[in-house]
Tab-separated table of C-alpha atoms in Angstrom:
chain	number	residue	atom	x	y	z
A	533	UNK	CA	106.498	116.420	103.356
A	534	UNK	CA	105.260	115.138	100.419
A	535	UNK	CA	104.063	111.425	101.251
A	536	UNK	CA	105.293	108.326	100.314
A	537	UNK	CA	106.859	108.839	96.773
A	538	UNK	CA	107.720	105.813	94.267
A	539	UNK	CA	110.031	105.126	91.073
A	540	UNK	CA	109.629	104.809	88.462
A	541	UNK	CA	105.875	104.988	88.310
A	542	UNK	CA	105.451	102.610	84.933
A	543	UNK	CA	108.520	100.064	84.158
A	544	UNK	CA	107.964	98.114	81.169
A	545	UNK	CA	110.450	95.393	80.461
A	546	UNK	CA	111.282	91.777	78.775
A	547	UNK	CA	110.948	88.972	80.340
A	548	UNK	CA	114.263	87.559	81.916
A	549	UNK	CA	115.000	90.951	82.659
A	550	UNK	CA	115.961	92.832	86.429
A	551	UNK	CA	113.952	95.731	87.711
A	552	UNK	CA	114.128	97.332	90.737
A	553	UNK	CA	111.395	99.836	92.293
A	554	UNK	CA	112.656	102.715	94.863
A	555	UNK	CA	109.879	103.956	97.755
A	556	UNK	CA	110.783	106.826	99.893
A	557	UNK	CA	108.721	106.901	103.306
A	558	UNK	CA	107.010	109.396	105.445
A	559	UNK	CA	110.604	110.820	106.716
A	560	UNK	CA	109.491	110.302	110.320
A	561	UNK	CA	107.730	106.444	109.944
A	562	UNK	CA	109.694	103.898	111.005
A	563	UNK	CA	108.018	100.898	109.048
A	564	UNK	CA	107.507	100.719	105.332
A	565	UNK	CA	105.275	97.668	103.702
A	566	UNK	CA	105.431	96.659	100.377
A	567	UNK	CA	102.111	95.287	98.400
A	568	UNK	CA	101.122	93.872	94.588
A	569	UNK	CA	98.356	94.850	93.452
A	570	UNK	CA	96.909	92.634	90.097
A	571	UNK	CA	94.103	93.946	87.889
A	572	UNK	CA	90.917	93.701	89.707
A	573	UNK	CA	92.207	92.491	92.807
A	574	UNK	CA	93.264	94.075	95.998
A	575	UNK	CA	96.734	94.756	97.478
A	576	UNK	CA	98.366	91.390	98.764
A	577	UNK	CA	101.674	91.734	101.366
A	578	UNK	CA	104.951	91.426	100.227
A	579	UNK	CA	106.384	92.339	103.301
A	580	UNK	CA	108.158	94.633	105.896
A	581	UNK	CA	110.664	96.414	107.530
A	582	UNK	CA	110.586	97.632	110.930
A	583	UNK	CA	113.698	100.280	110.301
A	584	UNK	CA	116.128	98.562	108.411
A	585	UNK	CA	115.415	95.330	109.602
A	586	UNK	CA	113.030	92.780	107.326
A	587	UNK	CA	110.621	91.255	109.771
A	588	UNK	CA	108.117	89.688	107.613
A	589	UNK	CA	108.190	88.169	104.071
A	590	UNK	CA	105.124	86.685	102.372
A	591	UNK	CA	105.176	83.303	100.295
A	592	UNK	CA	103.870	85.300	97.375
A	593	UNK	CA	107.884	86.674	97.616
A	594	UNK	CA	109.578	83.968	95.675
A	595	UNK	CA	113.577	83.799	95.445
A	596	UNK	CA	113.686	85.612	92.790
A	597	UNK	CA	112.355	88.923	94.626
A	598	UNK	CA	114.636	90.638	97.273
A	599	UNK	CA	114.037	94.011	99.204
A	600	UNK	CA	116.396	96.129	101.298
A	601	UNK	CA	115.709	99.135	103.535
A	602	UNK	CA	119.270	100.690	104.063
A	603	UNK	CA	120.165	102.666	107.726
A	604	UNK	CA	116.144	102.384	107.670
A	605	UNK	CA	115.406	104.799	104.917
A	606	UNK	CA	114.461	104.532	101.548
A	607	UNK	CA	113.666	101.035	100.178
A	608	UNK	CA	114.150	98.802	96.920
A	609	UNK	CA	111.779	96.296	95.487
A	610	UNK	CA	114.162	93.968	93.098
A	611	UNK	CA	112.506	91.565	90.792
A	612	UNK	CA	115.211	88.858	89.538
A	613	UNK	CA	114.577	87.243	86.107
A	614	UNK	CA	111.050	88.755	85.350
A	615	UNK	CA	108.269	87.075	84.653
A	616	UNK	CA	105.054	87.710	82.753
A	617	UNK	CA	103.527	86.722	85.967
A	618	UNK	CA	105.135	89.460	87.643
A	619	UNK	CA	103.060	92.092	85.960
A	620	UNK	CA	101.260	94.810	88.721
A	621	UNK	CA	101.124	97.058	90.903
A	622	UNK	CA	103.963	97.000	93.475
A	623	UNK	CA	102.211	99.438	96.402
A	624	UNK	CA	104.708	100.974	99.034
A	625	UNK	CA	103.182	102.143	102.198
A	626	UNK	CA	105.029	103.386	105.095
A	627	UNK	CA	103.359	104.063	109.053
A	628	UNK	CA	104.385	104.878	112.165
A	629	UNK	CA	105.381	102.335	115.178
A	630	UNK	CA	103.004	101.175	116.978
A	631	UNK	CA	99.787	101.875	114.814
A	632	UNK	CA	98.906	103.815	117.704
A	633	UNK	CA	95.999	106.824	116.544
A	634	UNK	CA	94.037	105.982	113.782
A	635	UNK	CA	96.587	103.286	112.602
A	636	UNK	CA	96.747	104.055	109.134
A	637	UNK	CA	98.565	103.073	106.663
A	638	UNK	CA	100.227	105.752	104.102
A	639	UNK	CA	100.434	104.762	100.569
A	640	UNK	CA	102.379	106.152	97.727
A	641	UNK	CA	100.697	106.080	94.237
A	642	UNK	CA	102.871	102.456	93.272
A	643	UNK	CA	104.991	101.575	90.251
A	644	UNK	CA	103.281	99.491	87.748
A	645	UNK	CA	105.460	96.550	85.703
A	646	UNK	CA	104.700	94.995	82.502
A	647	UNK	CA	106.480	92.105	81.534
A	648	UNK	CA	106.301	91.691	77.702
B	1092	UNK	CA	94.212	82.112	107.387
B	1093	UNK	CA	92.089	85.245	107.105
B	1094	UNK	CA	90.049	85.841	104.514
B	1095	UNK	CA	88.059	88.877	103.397
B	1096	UNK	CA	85.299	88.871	100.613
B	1097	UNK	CA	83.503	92.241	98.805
B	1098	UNK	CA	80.577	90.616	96.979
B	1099	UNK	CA	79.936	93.671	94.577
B	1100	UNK	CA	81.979	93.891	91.999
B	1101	UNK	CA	80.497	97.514	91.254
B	1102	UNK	CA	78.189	99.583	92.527
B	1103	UNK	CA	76.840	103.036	91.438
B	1104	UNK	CA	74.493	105.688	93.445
B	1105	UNK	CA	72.821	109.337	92.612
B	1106	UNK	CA	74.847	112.118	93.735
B	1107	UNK	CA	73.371	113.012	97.338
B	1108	UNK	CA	72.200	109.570	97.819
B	1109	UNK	CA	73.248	107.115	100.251
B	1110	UNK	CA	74.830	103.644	99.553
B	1111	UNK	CA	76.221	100.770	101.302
B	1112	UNK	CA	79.235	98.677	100.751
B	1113	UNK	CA	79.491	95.058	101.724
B	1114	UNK	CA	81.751	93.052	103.119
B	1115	UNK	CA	82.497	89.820	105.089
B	1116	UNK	CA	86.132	88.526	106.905
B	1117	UNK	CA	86.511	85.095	108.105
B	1118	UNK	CA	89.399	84.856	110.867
B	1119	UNK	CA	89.424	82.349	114.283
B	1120	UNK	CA	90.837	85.396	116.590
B	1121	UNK	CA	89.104	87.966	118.774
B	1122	UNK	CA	91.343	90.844	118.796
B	1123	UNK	CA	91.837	92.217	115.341
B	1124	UNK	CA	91.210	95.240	113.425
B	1125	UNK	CA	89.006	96.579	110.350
B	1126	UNK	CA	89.395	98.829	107.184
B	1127	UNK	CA	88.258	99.963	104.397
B	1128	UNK	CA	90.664	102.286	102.037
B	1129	UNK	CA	89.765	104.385	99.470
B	1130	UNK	CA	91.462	104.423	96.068
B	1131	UNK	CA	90.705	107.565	93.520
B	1132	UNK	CA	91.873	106.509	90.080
B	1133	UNK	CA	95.446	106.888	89.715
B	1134	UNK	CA	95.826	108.198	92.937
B	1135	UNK	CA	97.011	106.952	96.585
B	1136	UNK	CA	95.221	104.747	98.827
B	1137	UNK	CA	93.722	106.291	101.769
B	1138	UNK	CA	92.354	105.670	104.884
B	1139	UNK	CA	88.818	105.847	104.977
B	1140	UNK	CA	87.538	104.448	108.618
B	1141	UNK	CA	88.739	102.167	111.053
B	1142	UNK	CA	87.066	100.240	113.421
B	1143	UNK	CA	88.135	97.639	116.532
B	1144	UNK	CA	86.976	94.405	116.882
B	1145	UNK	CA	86.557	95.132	120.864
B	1146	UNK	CA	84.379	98.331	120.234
B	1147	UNK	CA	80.644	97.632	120.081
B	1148	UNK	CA	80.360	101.381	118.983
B	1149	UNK	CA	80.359	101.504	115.375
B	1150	UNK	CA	82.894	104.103	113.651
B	1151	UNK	CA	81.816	107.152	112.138
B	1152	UNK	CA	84.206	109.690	109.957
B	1153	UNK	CA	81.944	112.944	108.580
B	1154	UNK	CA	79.677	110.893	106.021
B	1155	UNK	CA	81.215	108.066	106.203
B	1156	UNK	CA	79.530	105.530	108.677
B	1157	UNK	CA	80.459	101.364	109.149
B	1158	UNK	CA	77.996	98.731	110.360
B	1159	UNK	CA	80.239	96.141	111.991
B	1160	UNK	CA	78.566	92.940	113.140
B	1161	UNK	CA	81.196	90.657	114.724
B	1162	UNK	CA	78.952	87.936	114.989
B	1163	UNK	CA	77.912	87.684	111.189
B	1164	UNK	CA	81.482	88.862	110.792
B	1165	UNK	CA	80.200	91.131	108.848
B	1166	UNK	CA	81.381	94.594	107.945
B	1167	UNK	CA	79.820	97.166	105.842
B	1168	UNK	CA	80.281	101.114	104.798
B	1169	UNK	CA	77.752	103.693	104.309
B	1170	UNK	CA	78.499	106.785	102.143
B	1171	UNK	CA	76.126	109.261	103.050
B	1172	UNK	CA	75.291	112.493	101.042
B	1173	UNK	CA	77.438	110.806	97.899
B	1174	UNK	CA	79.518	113.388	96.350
B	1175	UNK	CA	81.030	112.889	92.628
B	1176	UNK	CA	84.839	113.217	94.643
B	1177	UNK	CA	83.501	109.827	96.213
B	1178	UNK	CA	83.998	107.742	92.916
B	1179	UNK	CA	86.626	105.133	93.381
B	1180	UNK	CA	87.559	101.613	94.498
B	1181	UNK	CA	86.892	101.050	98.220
B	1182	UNK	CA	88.771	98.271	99.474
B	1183	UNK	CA	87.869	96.491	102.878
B	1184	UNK	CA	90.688	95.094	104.661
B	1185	UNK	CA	90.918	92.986	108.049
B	1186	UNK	CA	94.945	93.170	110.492
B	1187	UNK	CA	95.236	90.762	113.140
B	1188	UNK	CA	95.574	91.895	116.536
B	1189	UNK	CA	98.598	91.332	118.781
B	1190	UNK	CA	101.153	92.877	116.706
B	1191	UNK	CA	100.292	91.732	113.461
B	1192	UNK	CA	101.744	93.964	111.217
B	1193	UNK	CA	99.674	92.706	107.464
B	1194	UNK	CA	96.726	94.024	106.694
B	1195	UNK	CA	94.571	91.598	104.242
B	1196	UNK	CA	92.475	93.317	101.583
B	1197	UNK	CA	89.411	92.289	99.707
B	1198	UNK	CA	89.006	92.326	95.971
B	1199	UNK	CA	87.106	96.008	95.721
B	1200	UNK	CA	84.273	97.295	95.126
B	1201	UNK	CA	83.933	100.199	92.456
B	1202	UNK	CA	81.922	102.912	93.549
B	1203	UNK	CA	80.453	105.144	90.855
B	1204	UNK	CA	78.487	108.656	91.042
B	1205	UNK	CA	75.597	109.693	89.102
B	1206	UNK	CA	75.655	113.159	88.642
């Protein structure tokens, strides 16, 4: 197993424009997070899925951003009518139930998105 | 809402030297947890130390030691032995107890080594 693995790694687009970001999990964790990241700042939660279920969004994700996890798999990050705003780091992490152990999260290396 | 705050921006330290990392979490509960991540340039975030808020021992991975002071709410991570592989951004970061599934990051503090 090669970690938590994201796609594409750099997405540079318009404004106005859709993008979506793909994270494939640790095959045997059952939750997967997803975080921005802005220059200079730290990760801030998007949200999560507990399988394929969504049980926690963040006010930072606005209408215009929707994530799936499918039969509690891979997940996508889709971004709706960019923004310059929308410009960073999009972090997926992915752990196992519980947070039993050490409780760690596992982090893939994120896909960053500039908004021109 | 919790909060967590790394006052140094950047910080640098001798190779084999020790050095500390600050931070501070405001939150109202009593069961909750505490982090701090490592993240090498262009690489994954990782796991550095953990630490529970109901454990009076503090943690200690290898050379990596935390001073936790739940009073002060105050949280802080020694490097010991600094090796030039140590150079990143460390990130603190505070999760609710109870379930709480969202872990809340400071800003990051830039570590560099002096060779």
């Amino acid at each position: 197993d090669t970690g938590v693995s994201q796609n594409p790694r750099h997405k540079i687009t318009k404004r106005g424009q859709n993008v979506t970001f793909r994270c494939d999990p640790i095959s045997e964790h059952n939750r997967l997070y997803w975080y921005r990241q802005t220059l200079g700042q730290g990760p801030e939660f998007l949200t999560y899925f507990q399988n394929e279920a969504q049980l926690e969004k963040s006010r930072l994700l606005s209408d215009r951003f929707s994530a799936e996890r499918p039969k509690g798999s891979f997940s996508t990050l889709e971004i709706q009518r960019t923004e310059q705003g929308d410009s960073a780091m999009y972090l997926c992490a992915s752990s196992l139930e519980g947070w039993s152990g050490r409780g760690e999260l596992f982090f893939g290396e994120g896909s960053r998105l500039t908004v021109l | 809402a919790q909060t967590v705050t790394q006052s140094q921006p950047e910080m640098s330290v001798q190779e084999a030297e020790t050095v500390t990392l600050s931070c501070t979490y405001d939150t109202s509960e009593s069961d909750y947890y505490l982090f701090w991540y490592k993240q090498p340039p262009s690489r994954q975030m990782i796991l550095v130390i953990r630490q529970e808020a109901y454990k009076q021992q503090n943690a200690t991975e290898n050379r990596f030691s935390v001073n936790f002071q739940k009073a002060a709410k105050s949280f802080s991570l020694k490097i010991s032995d600094s090796q030039l592989g140590d150079a990143a951004m460390y990130f603190c970061a505070y999760r609710g107890g109870q379930g709480a599934q969202k872990l809340v990051f400071g800003q990051g503090t830039r570590l560099t080594i002096n060779p």
